[in-house]
mmCIF file of C-alpha atoms and ligand atoms in Angstrom:
data_model
loop_
_atom_site.group_PDB
_atom_site.id
_atom_site.type_symbol
_atom_site.label_atom_id
_atom_site.label_comp_id
_atom_site.label_asym_id
_atom_site.label_seq_id
_atom_site.Cartn_x
_atom_site.Cartn_y
_atom_site.Cartn_z
ATOM 1 C CA MET A 225 -56.646 49.528 83.756
ATOM 2 C CA THR A 226 -60.306 50.181 84.657
ATOM 3 C CA SER A 227 -61.239 48.835 88.066
ATOM 4 C CA ARG A 228 -64.414 46.761 88.349
ATOM 5 C CA GLY A 229 -67.538 48.691 89.306
ATOM 6 C CA LYS A 230 -69.653 47.914 92.365
ATOM 7 C CA PHE A 231 -72.747 45.740 92.275
ATOM 8 C CA ILE A 232 -75.606 46.657 94.645
ATOM 9 C CA THR A 233 -78.882 44.750 94.870
ATOM 10 C CA LEU A 234 -82.168 45.623 96.583
ATOM 11 C CA GLU A 235 -84.309 42.873 98.069
ATOM 12 C CA GLY A 236 -87.441 42.547 100.157
ATOM 13 C CA GLY A 237 -91.019 41.368 100.168
ATOM 14 C CA GLU A 238 -93.953 42.920 98.336
ATOM 15 C CA GLY A 239 -94.366 46.649 98.941
ATOM 16 C CA ALA A 240 -91.176 46.884 101.006
ATOM 17 C CA GLY A 241 -90.195 50.116 99.242
ATOM 18 C CA LYS A 242 -87.513 48.986 96.793
ATOM 19 C CA SER A 243 -88.680 51.208 93.940
ATOM 20 C CA THR A 244 -88.936 54.178 96.290
ATOM 21 C CA LEU A 245 -85.435 53.542 97.635
ATOM 22 C CA LEU A 246 -84.039 52.943 94.151
ATOM 23 C CA ALA A 247 -84.985 56.467 93.076
ATOM 24 C CA GLY A 248 -83.387 58.097 96.128
ATOM 25 C CA LEU A 249 -80.269 55.963 96.043
ATOM 26 C CA ARG A 250 -79.847 56.669 92.349
ATOM 27 C CA GLN A 251 -79.857 60.405 93.064
ATOM 28 C CA HIS A 252 -77.313 59.972 95.839
ATOM 29 C CA LEU A 253 -74.918 57.826 93.817
ATOM 30 C CA LEU A 254 -75.088 60.123 90.798
ATOM 31 C CA ALA A 255 -74.320 63.076 93.085
ATOM 32 C CA GLN A 256 -71.210 61.161 94.226
ATOM 33 C CA GLY A 257 -70.072 60.997 90.597
ATOM 34 C CA VAL A 258 -70.850 57.309 90.165
ATOM 35 C CA ASP A 259 -71.364 56.101 86.585
ATOM 36 C CA LEU A 260 -74.510 54.133 87.311
ATOM 37 C CA VAL A 261 -76.597 51.497 85.550
ATOM 38 C CA LEU A 262 -80.070 50.779 86.947
ATOM 39 C CA THR A 263 -81.786 47.527 86.197
ATOM 40 C CA ARG A 264 -84.273 45.024 87.587
ATOM 41 C CA GLU A 265 -85.268 41.386 87.815
ATOM 42 C CA PRO A 266 -87.060 39.731 86.318
ATOM 43 C CA GLY A 267 -86.461 42.038 83.375
ATOM 44 C CA GLY A 268 -83.766 44.517 82.429
ATOM 45 C CA THR A 269 -83.269 43.224 78.865
ATOM 46 C CA PRO A 270 -85.778 42.761 76.028
ATOM 47 C CA LEU A 271 -85.810 39.016 76.752
ATOM 48 C CA GLY A 272 -86.051 39.583 80.499
ATOM 49 C CA GLU A 273 -88.939 42.010 80.178
ATOM 50 C CA ALA A 274 -90.799 39.462 78.053
ATOM 51 C CA VAL A 275 -90.162 36.856 80.771
ATOM 52 C CA ARG A 276 -91.388 39.327 83.400
ATOM 53 C CA ALA A 277 -94.674 39.777 81.567
ATOM 54 C CA ILE A 278 -95.182 36.005 81.614
ATOM 55 C CA VAL A 279 -94.235 35.324 85.241
ATOM 56 C CA LEU A 280 -96.363 38.170 86.615
ATOM 57 C CA ASP A 281 -99.367 37.513 84.352
ATOM 58 C CA PRO A 282 -102.356 36.477 86.539
ATOM 59 C CA ALA A 283 -103.606 34.366 83.606
ATOM 60 C CA GLN A 284 -100.571 32.033 84.077
ATOM 61 C CA ARG A 285 -102.026 30.632 87.311
ATOM 62 C CA GLY A 286 -101.062 27.070 86.420
ATOM 63 C CA MET A 287 -97.324 27.819 86.327
ATOM 64 C CA CYS A 288 -95.422 25.231 88.380
ATOM 65 C CA ALA A 289 -92.601 26.164 90.751
ATOM 66 C CA GLU A 290 -89.971 24.629 88.466
ATOM 67 C CA SER A 291 -91.089 26.653 85.442
ATOM 68 C CA GLU A 292 -91.196 29.791 87.557
ATOM 69 C CA LEU A 293 -87.657 29.191 88.809
ATOM 70 C CA LEU A 294 -86.285 28.450 85.339
ATOM 71 C CA LEU A 295 -87.913 31.571 83.919
ATOM 72 C CA MET A 296 -86.327 33.701 86.672
ATOM 73 C CA PHE A 297 -82.942 32.224 85.804
ATOM 74 C CA ALA A 298 -83.492 32.638 82.057
ATOM 75 C CA SER A 299 -84.047 36.347 82.664
ATOM 76 C CA ARG A 300 -81.023 36.465 85.001
ATOM 77 C CA ALA A 301 -78.621 34.653 82.643
ATOM 78 C CA GLN A 302 -79.455 37.151 79.920
ATOM 79 C CA LEU A 303 -79.194 40.153 82.250
ATOM 80 C CA VAL A 304 -75.791 39.104 83.566
ATOM 81 C CA ARG A 305 -74.342 38.648 80.076
ATOM 82 C CA GLU A 306 -76.029 41.550 78.322
ATOM 83 C CA CYS A 307 -75.924 44.165 81.056
ATOM 84 C CA ILE A 308 -74.402 43.494 84.477
ATOM 85 C CA ALA A 309 -71.069 41.848 83.638
ATOM 86 C CA PRO A 310 -70.157 44.273 80.807
ATOM 87 C CA ALA A 311 -71.095 47.297 82.943
ATOM 88 C CA LEU A 312 -69.024 46.142 85.927
ATOM 89 C CA ALA A 313 -66.084 45.342 83.646
ATOM 90 C CA ALA A 314 -66.284 48.881 82.236
ATOM 91 C CA GLY A 315 -66.082 50.319 85.763
ATOM 92 C CA GLN A 316 -69.764 51.243 86.027
ATOM 93 C CA TRP A 317 -71.762 50.558 89.164
ATOM 94 C CA VAL A 318 -74.908 48.477 88.842
ATOM 95 C CA LEU A 319 -77.970 48.995 91.053
ATOM 96 C CA CYS A 320 -80.356 46.093 90.543
ATOM 97 C CA ASP A 321 -83.908 45.744 91.899
ATOM 98 C CA ARG A 322 -83.760 42.069 93.002
ATOM 99 C CA PHE A 323 -81.244 39.371 92.014
ATOM 100 C CA THR A 324 -80.522 35.727 92.884
ATOM 101 C CA ASP A 325 -81.450 36.133 96.557
ATOM 102 C CA ALA A 326 -85.043 36.609 95.361
ATOM 103 C CA SER A 327 -85.020 33.110 93.844
ATOM 104 C CA TYR A 328 -83.803 31.616 97.123
ATOM 105 C CA ALA A 329 -86.475 33.573 99.015
ATOM 106 C CA TYR A 330 -89.491 33.171 96.691
ATOM 107 C CA GLN A 331 -88.924 29.879 94.888
ATOM 108 C CA GLY A 332 -86.849 28.351 97.718
ATOM 109 C CA GLY A 333 -88.545 29.679 100.863
ATOM 110 C CA GLY A 334 -91.933 30.464 99.339
ATOM 111 C CA ARG A 335 -92.441 27.494 96.997
ATOM 112 C CA GLY A 336 -90.197 24.954 98.689
ATOM 113 C CA VAL A 337 -87.768 24.293 95.826
ATOM 114 C CA PRO A 338 -84.650 22.683 97.384
ATOM 115 C CA GLU A 339 -81.809 25.148 97.912
ATOM 116 C CA GLU A 340 -79.258 22.871 96.205
ATOM 117 C CA ARG A 341 -81.287 22.969 92.995
ATOM 118 C CA ILE A 342 -81.274 26.775 93.040
ATOM 119 C CA ALA A 343 -77.535 26.780 93.794
ATOM 120 C CA THR A 344 -76.916 24.583 90.737
ATOM 121 C CA LEU A 345 -78.795 27.023 88.509
ATOM 122 C CA GLU A 346 -76.977 29.941 90.105
ATOM 123 C CA GLN A 347 -73.603 28.366 89.367
ATOM 124 C CA TRP A 348 -74.610 27.660 85.792
ATOM 125 C CA SER A 349 -76.184 30.992 84.893
ATOM 126 C CA VAL A 350 -74.420 33.510 87.163
ATOM 127 C CA GLY A 351 -71.061 31.827 87.829
ATOM 128 C CA GLU A 352 -69.106 33.516 90.621
ATOM 129 C CA LEU A 353 -70.813 36.897 90.292
ATOM 130 C CA ARG A 354 -72.221 38.080 93.628
ATOM 131 C CA PRO A 355 -73.371 41.534 94.735
ATOM 132 C CA ASP A 356 -70.875 43.637 96.704
ATOM 133 C CA LEU A 357 -73.778 44.851 98.816
ATOM 134 C CA THR A 358 -77.356 43.640 99.222
ATOM 135 C CA LEU A 359 -79.847 45.928 100.943
ATOM 136 C CA LEU A 360 -82.661 43.867 102.426
ATOM 137 C CA LEU A 361 -85.755 45.961 103.167
ATOM 138 C CA ASP A 362 -87.382 44.047 105.973
ATOM 139 C CA LEU A 363 -91.023 44.663 106.811
ATOM 140 C CA PRO A 364 -93.914 42.783 108.443
ATOM 141 C CA VAL A 365 -95.860 41.016 105.707
ATOM 142 C CA ALA A 366 -99.151 42.766 106.524
ATOM 143 C CA THR A 367 -97.571 46.217 106.222
ATOM 144 C CA GLY A 368 -95.985 45.427 102.870
ATOM 145 C CA ARG A 369 -99.170 43.930 101.479
ATOM 146 C CA ALA A 370 -101.196 46.944 102.590
ATOM 147 C CA ARG A 371 -98.748 49.226 100.781
ATOM 148 C CA ALA A 372 -98.739 47.097 97.633
ATOM 149 C CA ALA A 373 -102.530 46.877 97.628
ATOM 150 C CA GLY A 374 -102.740 50.610 97.002
ATOM 151 C CA ARG A 375 -101.356 50.099 93.514
ATOM 152 C CA GLY A 376 -104.295 48.363 91.857
ATOM 153 C CA GLU A 377 -104.611 44.872 90.396
ATOM 154 C CA ALA A 378 -102.394 42.233 92.019
ATOM 155 C CA ASP A 379 -99.959 40.289 89.820
ATOM 156 C CA ARG A 380 -99.702 36.462 89.777
ATOM 157 C CA ILE A 381 -97.307 36.332 92.751
ATOM 158 C CA GLU A 382 -98.948 39.061 94.840
ATOM 159 C CA VAL A 383 -102.133 36.968 95.155
ATOM 160 C CA GLU A 384 -100.308 34.315 97.231
ATOM 161 C CA ALA A 385 -101.401 33.781 100.850
ATOM 162 C CA ASP A 386 -99.768 35.524 103.815
ATOM 163 C CA ALA A 387 -98.083 32.233 104.795
ATOM 164 C CA PHE A 388 -96.196 32.256 101.483
ATOM 165 C CA PHE A 389 -94.860 35.761 102.152
ATOM 166 C CA GLU A 390 -93.961 34.844 105.748
ATOM 167 C CA ARG A 391 -91.773 32.047 104.333
ATOM 168 C CA VAL A 392 -90.252 34.476 101.829
ATOM 169 C CA ARG A 393 -89.432 36.902 104.622
ATOM 170 C CA ALA A 394 -87.922 34.166 106.788
ATOM 171 C CA ALA A 395 -85.763 32.949 103.886
ATOM 172 C CA TYR A 396 -84.473 36.454 103.209
ATOM 173 C CA ARG A 397 -83.627 36.977 106.864
ATOM 174 C CA ALA A 398 -81.843 33.626 107.027
ATOM 175 C CA ARG A 399 -79.729 34.547 104.004
ATOM 176 C CA ALA A 400 -78.848 37.897 105.552
ATOM 177 C CA ALA A 401 -77.856 36.223 108.813
ATOM 178 C CA ALA A 402 -75.674 33.732 106.930
ATOM 179 C CA GLU A 403 -73.825 36.438 104.984
ATOM 180 C CA PRO A 404 -73.629 39.505 107.229
ATOM 181 C CA SER A 405 -70.706 41.034 105.314
ATOM 182 C CA ARG A 406 -72.725 41.265 102.086
ATOM 183 C CA PHE A 407 -76.173 42.070 103.488
ATOM 184 C CA ARG A 408 -77.437 45.140 105.287
ATOM 185 C CA VAL A 409 -80.892 44.639 106.755
ATOM 186 C CA ILE A 410 -82.871 47.878 106.777
ATOM 187 C CA ASP A 411 -86.028 48.438 108.816
ATOM 188 C CA ALA A 412 -88.426 49.235 105.967
ATOM 189 C CA SER A 413 -91.088 50.548 108.364
ATOM 190 C CA LEU A 414 -89.021 53.715 108.711
ATOM 191 C CA THR A 415 -90.027 56.749 106.676
ATOM 192 C CA PRO A 416 -88.717 56.818 103.078
ATOM 193 C CA ALA A 417 -86.105 59.357 104.221
ATOM 194 C CA GLY A 418 -85.055 57.056 107.068
ATOM 195 C CA VAL A 419 -84.740 54.071 104.742
ATOM 196 C CA LEU A 420 -82.661 56.119 102.296
ATOM 197 C CA ALA A 421 -80.367 57.370 105.062
ATOM 198 C CA ALA A 422 -79.732 53.789 106.209
ATOM 199 C CA ALA A 423 -79.035 52.713 102.630
ATOM 200 C CA ILE A 424 -76.619 55.583 102.043
ATOM 201 C CA ASP A 425 -74.813 54.683 105.249
ATOM 202 C CA ALA A 426 -74.532 51.070 104.045
ATOM 203 C CA THR A 427 -72.899 52.127 100.764
ATOM 204 C CA ARG A 428 -70.133 54.213 102.356
ATOM 205 C CA HIS A 429 -67.545 51.444 102.468
ATOM 206 C CA LEU A 430 -67.916 50.880 98.717
ATOM 207 C CA PHE A 431 -66.233 54.204 98.066
ATOM 208 C CA GLY A 432 -63.151 53.281 100.068
ATOM 209 C CA ALA A 433 -61.468 55.541 102.623
ATOM 210 C CA ALA A 434 -62.286 58.738 100.712
ATOM 211 C CA ALA A 435 -66.085 58.562 101.180
HETATM 212 N N1 LIG B 575 -89.482 37.224 91.964
HETATM 213 C C1 LIG B 575 -88.453 37.972 91.477
HETATM 214 C C2 LIG B 575 -89.317 35.883 92.257
HETATM 215 O O1 LIG B 575 -90.263 35.209 92.667
HETATM 216 N N2 LIG B 575 -88.098 35.315 92.054
HETATM 217 C C3 LIG B 575 -87.032 35.998 91.553
HETATM 218 O O2 LIG B 575 -85.941 35.425 91.374
HETATM 219 C C4 LIG B 575 -87.225 37.388 91.253
HETATM 220 C C5 LIG B 575 -86.078 38.195 90.711
HETATM 221 C C6 LIG B 575 -91.186 40.961 90.972
HETATM 222 C C7 LIG B 575 -91.890 39.750 91.495
HETATM 223 O O3 LIG B 575 -91.137 38.631 91.084
HETATM 224 C C8 LIG B 575 -90.789 37.853 92.190
HETATM 225 C C9 LIG B 575 -90.844 38.777 93.375
HETATM 226 C C10 LIG B 575 -91.948 39.720 93.012
HETATM 227 O O4 LIG B 575 -93.184 39.144 93.417
HETATM 228 P P1 LIG B 575 -91.112 43.431 91.650
HETATM 229 O O5 LIG B 575 -91.151 44.288 90.471
HETATM 230 O O6 LIG B 575 -89.816 43.287 92.310
HETATM 231 O O7 LIG B 575 -91.821 42.047 91.345
HETATM 232 O O8 LIG B 575 -92.184 44.012 92.494
HETATM 233 P P2 LIG B 575 -92.553 43.930 93.947
HETATM 234 O O9 LIG B 575 -91.758 43.229 94.929
HETATM 235 O O10 LIG B 575 -93.969 43.524 93.797
HETATM 236 O O11 LIG B 575 -92.215 45.342 94.295
HETATM 237 P P3 LIG B 575 -93.238 46.345 94.700
HETATM 238 O O12 LIG B 575 -93.336 47.319 93.568
HETATM 239 O O13 LIG B 575 -94.442 45.677 95.245
HETATM 240 O O14 LIG B 575 -92.631 46.944 95.927
HETATM 241 P P4 LIG B 575 -91.476 47.891 96.164
HETATM 242 O O15 LIG B 575 -90.818 48.373 94.920
HETATM 243 O O16 LIG B 575 -90.660 47.216 97.170
HETATM 244 O O17 LIG B 575 -92.271 49.091 96.836
HETATM 245 P P5 LIG B 575 -92.569 50.579 96.341
HETATM 246 O O18 LIG B 575 -91.366 51.405 96.492
HETATM 247 O O19 LIG B 575 -93.256 50.507 95.023
HETATM 248 O O20 LIG B 575 -93.578 51.011 97.474
HETATM 249 C C11 LIG B 575 -94.859 50.442 97.579
HETATM 250 C C12 LIG B 575 -95.795 51.517 98.176
HETATM 251 O O21 LIG B 575 -95.353 51.842 99.483
HETATM 252 C C13 LIG B 575 -94.992 53.222 99.575
HETATM 253 C C14 LIG B 575 -94.821 53.716 98.159
HETATM 254 O O22 LIG B 575 -95.130 55.066 98.033
HETATM 255 C C15 LIG B 575 -95.810 52.839 97.390
HETATM 256 O O23 LIG B 575 -97.085 53.373 97.465
HETATM 257 N N3 LIG B 575 -93.758 53.306 100.358
HETATM 258 C C16 LIG B 575 -93.715 53.643 101.649
HETATM 259 N N4 LIG B 575 -94.678 53.999 102.524
HETATM 260 C C17 LIG B 575 -94.274 54.273 103.798
HETATM 261 N N5 LIG B 575 -92.980 54.224 104.215
HETATM 262 C C18 LIG B 575 -91.998 53.887 103.369
HETATM 263 N N6 LIG B 575 -90.728 53.818 103.791
HETATM 264 C C19 LIG B 575 -92.350 53.564 102.018
HETATM 265 N N7 LIG B 575 -91.624 53.176 100.938
HETATM 266 C C20 LIG B 575 -92.512 53.003 99.934
#
C-alpha cells in the first residue's frame, strides 16, 4: 500500500521570500528523491488561476472582505480536490505556496473577518486536511514591502496600508505560537542561503529516522 505523501506549506507577508525559498527547497527535495508536486494559492488549477487574476486585479478595488474570502476558498476547494488530495494519496509530496493559514492571516487578521467564519469554510472546503509542516517566513513589514516594491506594479492586496500588514504578521505569529508542532518560524531577514538552510533543517523529521 502506498503511504500518504507529506504536505508542506510556505507562508509569510509580502516579499518575505516564499518564491525564492520554494525554488531552493524544490531542488533539495528532488535531490532527496522526493516525488514532488509544486503548487500555489490562490491558483494551482485552471479555476484557481482565474480566481487569482480576479483577486489580485487592482481594478477590483471594491471587492468586499466576504467576497475575497469566498474566492480564496473557491480556489482552495478546487486545488484540494484536483491536485493536493490525489497527489498525497498517490504518495507524492506537495509543496504549496500559501494555504488556509493565509486566509486566517489576511482575511481574518488583516480584514477582521471572524475566525469562526473562516473555520466553518475551512471545514467545508478542506475537511481534515492540514499541512504536515508550515514554514512561516517572518519579516518586519517595512523590509518585506521594500523587497516587493522592486518588482513593479503593486497588486490589489499589496496596496494596503502598513497597519494591514502588521495585523497579517501578528495573526501569522499567533497561529504559529498556537500550533508549534506544525509551524516552523524562520527569520526571513537572513540571506536566501540562511533561510533555505533553516527550511531544510525543518523538513528533516518528515523523512523519518533515515534522514
Ligand atoms: N492571499 C492569499 C490572501 O489574502 N488570502 C489567502 O487565503 C491566500 C492564499 C497572493 C496574495 O494573496 C493573498 C496574499 C497575497 O497578497 P502571492 O503570490 O503569495 O500573493 O504573492 P506575495 O505574497 O505577494 O509573494 P511575493 O511574491 O510578494 O513574495 P515572496 O514570494 O514571499 O518573495 P520573493 O521570493 O518573490 O522575494 C521578493 C524579493 O525579495 C528578494 C527576492 O530576490 C525578490 O526580489 N529576496 C530576498 N532578499 C534578501 N534576502 C532574502 N532572504 C530574500 N529572499 C527573497
